[in-house]
Amino acid sequence: MPISTTQEQHLVDVTRGLSSLSLCMCSIVIITQLSFRSLWTLSFQIVFALVLNDMMFNTSFLYGDASNYGEESSMCQFQAFSVNYFLVCSIMWSCSASYLIDIVVSQSLQTSQNRHDGFSPTILRRKMFVVCQLLPIIPSVM
């Protein structure tokens, strides 16, 4: 059963409202992180990148239904790209946070032998940036 035009407009309004709420919460997280610069570790940087991507993802929903401009319009294509790109980036940053937790837990469980010799947060941060920010461009453009 297809939805009516008014039901579709209600869904767009609800999406805008929830995206606005999410943007407010993301802003609180960013302000909190910037207030405590002394704690600016790799895990804080991963959470910061995740929150920035979520903010951009939610911003793309504030445009409303961009297909009203026409499905071939630049606004519709920009919204489609931003929704796809920032969603994939957020998922990748979440996986990176899980990977970092795995590294921390496995290092703390191994007392006699450290299998992560030569662990460099700077190199890991650069690799995570390439994987989480640059790699999602490929499926988003296709």
Backbone as JSON Lines, residues from 0, in Angstrom:
{"i":0,"aa":"M","n":[0.85,-1.17,0.0],"ca":[0.0,0.0,0.0],"c":[0.9,1.23,0.0]}
{"i":1,"aa":"P","n":[0.8,2.05,-1.02],"ca":[1.65,3.25,-1.09],"c":[1.21,4.28,-0.05]}
{"i":2,"aa":"I","n":[2.18,5.1,0.35],"ca":[1.85,6.13,1.32],"c":[1.37,7.39,0.59]}
{"i":3,"aa":"S","n":[0.55,8.15,1.28],"ca":[-0.01,9.36,0.67],"c":[1.02,10.5,0.73]}
{"i":4,"aa":"T","n":[0.71,11.57,0.07],"ca":[1.6,12.73,0.04],"c":[1.74,13.35,1.43]}
{"i":5,"aa":"T","n":[0.64,13.39,2.17],"ca":[0.71,13.96,3.53],"c":[1.53,13.07,4.45]}
{"i":6,"aa":"Q","n":[1.4,11.76,4.31],"ca":[2.21,10.85,5.12],"c":[3.69,10.99,4.78]}
{"i":7,"aa":"E","n":[3.98,11.16,3.51],"ca":[5.36,11.36,3.09],"c":[5.92,12.66,3.67]}
{"i":8,"aa":"Q","n":[5.12,13.7,3.68],"ca":[5.56,14.98,4.24],"c":[5.78,14.86,5.75]}
{"i":9,"aa":"H","n":[4.93,14.09,6.43],"ca":[5.13,13.86,7.87],"c":[6.44,13.12,8.12]}
{"i":10,"aa":"L","n":[6.76,12.15,7.28],"ca":[8.03,11.43,7.42],"c":[9.23,12.36,7.22]}
{"i":11,"aa":"V","n":[9.14,13.23,6.24],"ca":[10.21,14.2,6.0],"c":[10.35,15.14,7.19]}
{"i":12,"aa":"D","n":[9.23,15.58,7.76],"ca":[9.28,16.48,8.92],"c":[9.89,15.78,10.14]}
{"i":13,"aa":"V","n":[9.5,14.53,10.36],"ca":[10.07,13.77,11.48],"c":[11.56,13.56,11.29]}
{"i":14,"aa":"T","n":[11.97,13.25,10.07],"ca":[13.39,13.06,9.77],"c":[14.17,14.34,10.02]}
{"i":15,"aa":"R","n":[13.62,15.47,9.6],"ca":[14.28,16.75,9.86],"c":[14.39,17.03,11.36]}
{"i":16,"aa":"G","n":[13.33,16.77,12.08],"ca":[13.34,17.01,13.53],"c":[14.37,16.15,14.24]}
{"i":17,"aa":"L","n":[14.4,14.86,13.9],"ca":[15.36,13.96,14.55],"c":[16.8,14.27,14.13]}
{"i":18,"aa":"S","n":[16.98,14.7,12.9],"ca":[18.32,15.11,12.45],"c":[18.78,16.35,13.2]}
{"i":19,"aa":"S","n":[17.87,17.27,13.46],"ca":[18.21,18.47,14.23],"c":[18.6,18.1,15.66]}
{"i":20,"aa":"L","n":[17.87,17.18,16.26],"ca":[18.19,16.72,17.6],"c":[19.56,16.04,17.63]}
{"i":21,"aa":"S","n":[19.83,15.23,16.64],"ca":[21.12,14.55,16.56],"c":[22.25,15.55,16.36]}
{"i":22,"aa":"L","n":[22.03,16.58,15.57],"ca":[23.04,17.62,15.39],"c":[23.34,18.34,16.7]}
{"i":23,"aa":"C","n":[22.32,18.58,17.5],"ca":[22.54,19.22,18.81],"c":[23.38,18.33,19.71]}
{"i":24,"aa":"M","n":[23.08,17.04,19.73],"ca":[23.84,16.11,20.57],"c":[25.29,15.98,20.08]}
{"i":25,"aa":"C","n":[25.46,15.94,18.78],"ca":[26.83,15.88,18.22],"c":[27.6,17.14,18.58]}
{"i":26,"aa":"S","n":[26.94,18.27,18.57],"ca":[27.6,19.53,18.95],"c":[28.05,19.5,20.4]}
{"i":27,"aa":"I","n":[27.25,18.92,21.26],"ca":[27.63,18.8,22.67],"c":[28.88,17.93,22.8]}
{"i":28,"aa":"V","n":[28.94,16.84,22.06],"ca":[30.12,15.97,22.11],"c":[31.36,16.7,21.62]}
{"i":29,"aa":"I","n":[31.23,17.45,20.53],"ca":[32.39,18.17,19.99],"c":[32.84,19.27,20.95]}
{"i":30,"aa":"I","n":[31.92,20.0,21.52],"ca":[32.28,21.04,22.49],"c":[32.98,20.43,23.7]}
{"i":31,"aa":"T","n":[32.48,19.3,24.17],"ca":[33.11,18.61,25.3],"c":[34.52,18.17,24.95]}
{"i":32,"aa":"Q","n":[34.7,17.6,23.76],"ca":[36.03,17.14,23.37],"c":[36.99,18.3,23.2]}
{"i":33,"aa":"L","n":[36.54,19.4,22.64],"ca":[37.42,20.54,22.46],"c":[37.76,21.22,23.78]}
{"i":34,"aa":"S","n":[36.9,21.04,24.79],"ca":[37.16,21.62,26.11],"c":[38.27,20.88,26.84]}
{"i":35,"aa":"F","n":[38.45,19.61,26.54],"ca":[39.46,18.79,27.22],"c":[40.56,18.41,26.24]}
{"i":36,"aa":"R","n":[41.32,19.38,25.76],"ca":[42.37,19.13,24.78],"c":[43.5,18.26,25.37]}
{"i":37,"aa":"S","n":[43.63,18.22,26.68],"ca":[44.68,17.4,27.28],"c":[44.41,15.91,27.09]}
{"i":38,"aa":"L","n":[43.18,15.55,26.85],"ca":[42.81,14.15,26.65],"c":[42.74,13.78,25.17]}
{"i":39,"aa":"W","n":[43.35,14.58,24.31],"ca":[43.25,14.4,22.87],"c":[44.11,13.21,22.43]}
{"i":40,"aa":"T","n":[43.62,12.02,22.71],"ca":[44.33,10.79,22.36],"c":[43.76,10.23,21.06]}
{"i":41,"aa":"L","n":[44.3,9.1,20.64],"ca":[43.82,8.47,19.41],"c":[42.34,8.11,19.52]}
{"i":42,"aa":"S","n":[41.92,7.62,20.67],"ca":[40.51,7.26,20.83],"c":[39.61,8.49,20.76]}
{"i":43,"aa":"F","n":[40.05,9.61,21.34],"ca":[39.28,10.85,21.24],"c":[39.2,11.32,19.79]}
{"i":44,"aa":"Q","n":[40.29,11.16,19.05],"ca":[40.3,11.59,17.65],"c":[39.37,10.74,16.8]}
{"i":45,"aa":"I","n":[39.29,9.45,17.11],"ca":[38.38,8.57,16.37],"c":[36.93,8.96,16.65]}
{"i":46,"aa":"V","n":[36.62,9.22,17.92],"ca":[35.26,9.64,18.27],"c":[34.95,10.99,17.63]}
{"i":47,"aa":"F","n":[35.92,11.89,17.6],"ca":[35.73,13.19,16.97],"c":[35.41,13.04,15.48]}
{"i":48,"aa":"A","n":[36.16,12.2,14.79],"ca":[35.91,11.97,13.36],"c":[34.54,11.32,13.16]}
{"i":49,"aa":"L","n":[34.18,10.39,14.02],"ca":[32.87,9.74,13.94],"c":[31.75,10.75,14.11]}
{"i":50,"aa":"V","n":[31.89,11.63,15.09],"ca":[30.85,12.63,15.35],"c":[30.75,13.63,14.19]}
{"i":51,"aa":"L","n":[31.89,14.05,13.63],"ca":[31.85,14.96,12.49],"c":[31.14,14.33,11.3]}
{"i":52,"aa":"N","n":[31.42,13.06,11.04],"ca":[30.74,12.37,9.94],"c":[29.26,12.22,10.21]}
{"i":53,"aa":"D","n":[28.9,11.94,11.46],"ca":[27.47,11.86,11.79],"c":[26.78,13.2,11.63]}
{"i":54,"aa":"M","n":[27.49,14.28,11.98],"ca":[26.91,15.61,11.79],"c":[26.64,15.89,10.31]}
{"i":55,"aa":"M","n":[27.58,15.55,9.47],"ca":[27.38,15.76,8.03],"c":[26.28,14.86,7.48]}
{"i":56,"aa":"F","n":[26.2,13.64,8.0],"ca":[25.14,12.72,7.59],"c":[23.77,13.3,7.95]}
{"i":57,"aa":"N","n":[23.65,13.81,9.17],"ca":[22.37,14.38,9.6],"c":[22.06,15.68,8.88]}
{"i":58,"aa":"T","n":[23.08,16.45,8.53],"ca":[22.86,17.68,7.78],"c":[22.24,17.39,6.43]}
{"i":59,"aa":"S","n":[22.61,16.27,5.83],"ca":[22.06,15.95,4.51],"c":[20.55,15.65,4.58]}
{"i":60,"aa":"F","n":[20.04,15.31,5.75],"ca":[18.6,15.1,5.89],"c":[17.83,16.39,6.13]}
{"i":61,"aa":"L","n":[18.54,17.44,6.51],"ca":[17.86,18.72,6.75],"c":[17.39,19.37,5.46]}
{"i":62,"aa":"Y","n":[17.91,18.92,4.33],"ca":[17.48,19.46,3.04],"c":[16.05,19.07,2.72]}
{"i":63,"aa":"G","n":[15.55,18.05,3.4],"ca":[14.21,17.58,3.1],"c":[14.22,16.59,1.96]}
{"i":64,"aa":"D","n":[13.15,16.56,1.22],"ca":[13.03,15.65,0.09],"c":[13.58,16.34,-1.15]}
{"i":65,"aa":"A","n":[14.85,16.06,-1.45],"ca":[15.51,16.74,-2.58],"c":[14.98,16.26,-3.92]}
{"i":66,"aa":"S","n":[14.23,15.17,-3.94],"ca":[13.68,14.71,-5.21],"c":[12.58,15.64,-5.72]}
{"i":67,"aa":"N","n":[12.13,16.56,-4.86],"ca":[11.15,17.56,-5.3],"c":[11.74,18.47,-6.37]}
{"i":68,"aa":"Y","n":[13.07,18.6,-6.36],"ca":[13.74,19.43,-7.36],"c":[13.92,18.67,-8.68]}
{"i":69,"aa":"G","n":[13.62,17.39,-8.66],"ca":[13.83,16.53,-9.82],"c":[14.93,15.53,-9.5]}
{"i":70,"aa":"E","n":[14.74,14.31,-9.92],"ca":[15.7,13.27,-9.55],"c":[17.04,13.43,-10.23]}
{"i":71,"aa":"E","n":[17.12,14.2,-11.29],"ca":[18.39,14.46,-11.96],"c":[18.99,15.8,-11.54]}
{"i":72,"aa":"S","n":[18.35,16.48,-10.59],"ca":[18.85,17.78,-10.16],"c":[20.13,17.62,-9.35]}
{"i":73,"aa":"S","n":[20.93,18.65,-9.33],"ca":[22.19,18.6,-8.59],"c":[21.93,18.5,-7.09]}
{"i":74,"aa":"M","n":[20.85,19.07,-6.59],"ca":[20.52,18.99,-5.17],"c":[20.21,17.55,-4.77]}
{"i":75,"aa":"C","n":[19.46,16.85,-5.59],"ca":[19.12,15.46,-5.31],"c":[20.36,14.59,-5.36]}
{"i":76,"aa":"Q","n":[21.22,14.82,-6.34],"ca":[22.45,14.03,-6.46],"c":[23.4,14.33,-5.31]}
{"i":77,"aa":"F","n":[23.49,15.59,-4.89],"ca":[24.34,15.94,-3.75],"c":[23.84,15.29,-2.48]}
{"i":78,"aa":"Q","n":[22.53,15.29,-2.27],"ca":[21.97,14.66,-1.08],"c":[22.22,13.16,-1.1]}
{"i":79,"aa":"A","n":[22.05,12.53,-2.26],"ca":[22.3,11.1,-2.36],"c":[23.76,10.77,-2.08]}
{"i":80,"aa":"F","n":[24.67,11.57,-2.63],"ca":[26.09,11.34,-2.37],"c":[26.42,11.52,-0.9]}
{"i":81,"aa":"S","n":[25.94,12.62,-0.3],"ca":[26.29,12.89,1.1],"c":[25.7,11.85,2.05]}
{"i":82,"aa":"V","n":[24.49,11.39,1.78],"ca":[23.91,10.34,2.63],"c":[24.72,9.06,2.52]}
{"i":83,"aa":"N","n":[25.04,8.65,1.3],"ca":[25.81,7.41,1.11],"c":[27.22,7.53,1.67]}
{"i":84,"aa":"Y","n":[27.9,8.62,1.36],"ca":[29.3,8.77,1.76],"c":[29.45,8.86,3.27]}
{"i":85,"aa":"F","n":[28.69,9.73,3.92],"ca":[28.87,9.92,5.36],"c":[28.34,8.75,6.17]}
{"i":86,"aa":"L","n":[27.37,8.02,5.65],"ca":[26.93,6.81,6.35],"c":[28.03,5.75,6.35]}
{"i":87,"aa":"V","n":[28.66,5.54,5.2],"ca":[29.74,4.56,5.11],"c":[30.93,5.01,5.97]}
{"i":88,"aa":"C","n":[31.24,6.3,5.95],"ca":[32.34,6.81,6.79],"c":[32.05,6.57,8.27]}
{"i":89,"aa":"S","n":[30.83,6.81,8.7],"ca":[30.47,6.59,10.1],"c":[30.61,5.13,10.49]}
{"i":90,"aa":"I","n":[30.18,4.25,9.61],"ca":[30.32,2.82,9.88],"c":[31.79,2.44,9.98]}
{"i":91,"aa":"M","n":[32.6,2.97,9.06],"ca":[34.03,2.65,9.07],"c":[34.71,3.18,10.33]}
{"i":92,"aa":"W","n":[34.36,4.4,10.76],"ca":[34.95,4.93,11.99],"c":[34.49,4.13,13.21]}
{"i":93,"aa":"S","n":[33.27,3.63,13.21],"ca":[32.8,2.78,14.3],"c":[33.6,1.48,14.35]}
{"i":94,"aa":"C","n":[33.88,0.92,13.18],"ca":[34.72,-0.29,13.12],"c":[36.13,0.01,13.58]}
{"i":95,"aa":"S","n":[36.65,1.18,13.26],"ca":[37.98,1.57,13.71],"c":[38.03,1.71,15.23]}
{"i":96,"aa":"A","n":[36.98,2.25,15.81],"ca":[36.92,2.34,17.27],"c":[36.9,0.95,17.89]}
{"i":97,"aa":"S","n":[36.17,0.03,17.28],"ca":[36.15,-1.35,17.78],"c":[37.52,-2.0,17.66]}
{"i":98,"aa":"Y","n":[38.2,-1.74,16.55],"ca":[39.55,-2.27,16.36],"c":[40.51,-1.72,17.4]}
{"i":99,"aa":"L","n":[40.39,-0.42,17.71],"ca":[41.24,0.18,18.72],"c":[40.97,-0.43,20.1]}
{"i":100,"aa":"I","n":[39.72,-0.69,20.4],"ca":[39.37,-1.35,21.66],"c":[39.99,-2.73,21.71]}
{"i":101,"aa":"D","n":[39.96,-3.45,20.59],"ca":[40.58,-4.78,20.53],"c":[42.09,-4.69,20.8]}
{"i":102,"aa":"I","n":[42.73,-3.69,20.24],"ca":[44.17,-3.53,20.46],"c":[44.46,-3.27,21.93]}
{"i":103,"aa":"V","n":[43.69,-2.38,22.54],"ca":[43.91,-2.04,23.95],"c":[43.66,-3.24,24.85]}
{"i":104,"aa":"V","n":[42.57,-3.97,24.6],"ca":[42.24,-5.13,25.43],"c":[43.28,-6.24,25.25]}
{"i":105,"aa":"S","n":[43.69,-6.5,24.02],"ca":[44.67,-7.57,23.81],"c":[46.03,-7.2,24.38]}
{"i":106,"aa":"Q","n":[46.39,-5.91,24.39],"ca":[47.65,-5.5,25.01],"c":[47.58,-5.64,26.51]}
{"i":107,"aa":"S","n":[46.45,-5.35,27.1],"ca":[46.35,-5.45,28.56],"c":[46.26,-6.89,29.02]}
{"i":108,"aa":"L","n":[45.76,-7.8,28.17],"ca":[45.67,-9.21,28.55],"c":[47.0,-9.93,28.41]}
{"i":109,"aa":"Q","n":[47.88,-9.46,27.57],"ca":[49.17,-10.11,27.38],"c":[50.2,-9.42,28.27]}
{"i":110,"aa":"T","n":[50.62,-10.12,29.31],"ca":[51.55,-9.52,30.25],"c":[53.0,-9.84,29.92]}
{"i":111,"aa":"S","n":[53.28,-11.06,29.52],"ca":[54.67,-11.44,29.3],"c":[55.17,-11.09,27.91]}
{"i":112,"aa":"Q","n":[54.33,-11.17,26.91],"ca":[54.76,-10.93,25.54],"c":[53.8,-9.94,24.88]}
{"i":113,"aa":"N","n":[54.36,-8.88,24.35],"ca":[53.55,-7.87,23.7],"c":[53.63,-8.09,22.2]}
{"i":114,"aa":"R","n":[52.51,-8.52,21.59],"ca":[52.52,-8.8,20.16],"c":[52.38,-7.53,19.33]}
{"i":115,"aa":"H","n":[52.16,-6.4,19.97],"ca":[52.01,-5.13,19.25],"c":[53.25,-4.27,19.43]}
{"i":116,"aa":"D","n":[54.43,-4.88,19.36],"ca":[55.66,-4.1,19.44],"c":[55.71,-3.14,18.26]}
{"i":117,"aa":"G","n":[56.18,-1.94,18.52],"ca":[56.27,-0.96,17.47],"c":[54.94,-0.32,17.14]}
{"i":118,"aa":"F","n":[53.98,-0.39,18.04],"ca":[52.67,0.23,17.82],"c":[52.83,1.74,17.76]}
{"i":119,"aa":"S","n":[52.4,2.34,16.68],"ca":[52.51,3.78,16.5],"c":[51.12,4.38,16.27]}
{"i":120,"aa":"P","n":[50.64,5.18,17.23],"ca":[49.32,5.8,17.04],"c":[49.26,6.72,15.82]}
{"i":121,"aa":"T","n":[50.36,7.38,15.5],"ca":[50.37,8.29,14.35],"c":[50.17,7.54,13.04]}
{"i":122,"aa":"I","n":[50.88,6.42,12.89],"ca":[50.73,5.62,11.67],"c":[49.33,5.02,11.6]}
{"i":123,"aa":"L","n":[48.84,4.53,12.75],"ca":[47.49,3.95,12.78],"c":[46.44,5.0,12.44]}
{"i":124,"aa":"R","n":[46.61,6.22,12.95],"ca":[45.67,7.3,12.67],"c":[45.64,7.62,11.17]}
{"i":125,"aa":"R","n":[46.81,7.64,10.55],"ca":[46.86,7.92,9.11],"c":[46.21,6.8,8.31]}
{"i":126,"aa":"K","n":[46.46,5.56,8.69],"ca":[45.84,4.43,7.98],"c":[44.33,4.46,8.15]}
{"i":127,"aa":"M","n":[43.88,4.76,9.37],"ca":[42.44,4.83,9.61],"c":[41.8,5.94,8.8]}
{"i":128,"aa":"F","n":[42.49,7.07,8.67],"ca":[41.93,8.17,7.89],"c":[41.77,7.76,6.43]}
{"i":129,"aa":"V","n":[42.79,7.1,5.89],"ca":[42.72,6.68,4.48],"c":[41.58,5.69,4.29]}
{"i":130,"aa":"V","n":[41.47,4.74,5.19],"ca":[40.44,3.7,5.06],"c":[39.05,4.27,5.32]}
{"i":131,"aa":"C","n":[38.93,5.12,6.32],"ca":[37.6,5.57,6.74],"c":[37.09,6.81,6.02]}
{"i":132,"aa":"Q","n":[37.96,7.64,5.49],"ca":[37.5,8.86,4.83],"c":[37.69,8.82,3.32]}
{"i":133,"aa":"L","n":[38.76,8.22,2.84],"ca":[39.03,8.26,1.4],"c":[38.44,7.06,0.67]}
{"i":134,"aa":"L","n":[38.48,5.89,1.27],"ca":[37.97,4.69,0.62],"c":[36.46,4.74,0.35]}
{"i":135,"aa":"P","n":[35.62,5.3,1.25],"ca":[34.18,5.35,0.97],"c":[33.78,6.24,-0.2]}
{"i":136,"aa":"I","n":[34.7,7.02,-0.72],"ca":[34.37,7.85,-1.89],"c":[34.03,6.95,-3.09]}
{"i":137,"aa":"I","n":[34.71,5.82,-3.2],"ca":[34.53,4.93,-4.36],"c":[33.09,4.43,-4.47]}
{"i":138,"aa":"P","n":[32.52,3.78,-3.43],"ca":[31.13,3.31,-3.62],"c":[30.12,4.45,-3.65]}
{"i":139,"aa":"S","n":[30.44,5.61,-3.05],"ca":[29.49,6.72,-3.03],"c":[29.35,7.37,-4.4]}
{"i":140,"aa":"V","n":[30.42,7.34,-5.17],"ca":[30.37,7.95,-6.5],"c":[29.68,7.02,-7.5]}
{"i":141,"aa":"M","n":[29.8,5.73,-7.29],"ca":[29.23,4.77,-8.24],"c":[27.74,4.74,-8.23]}
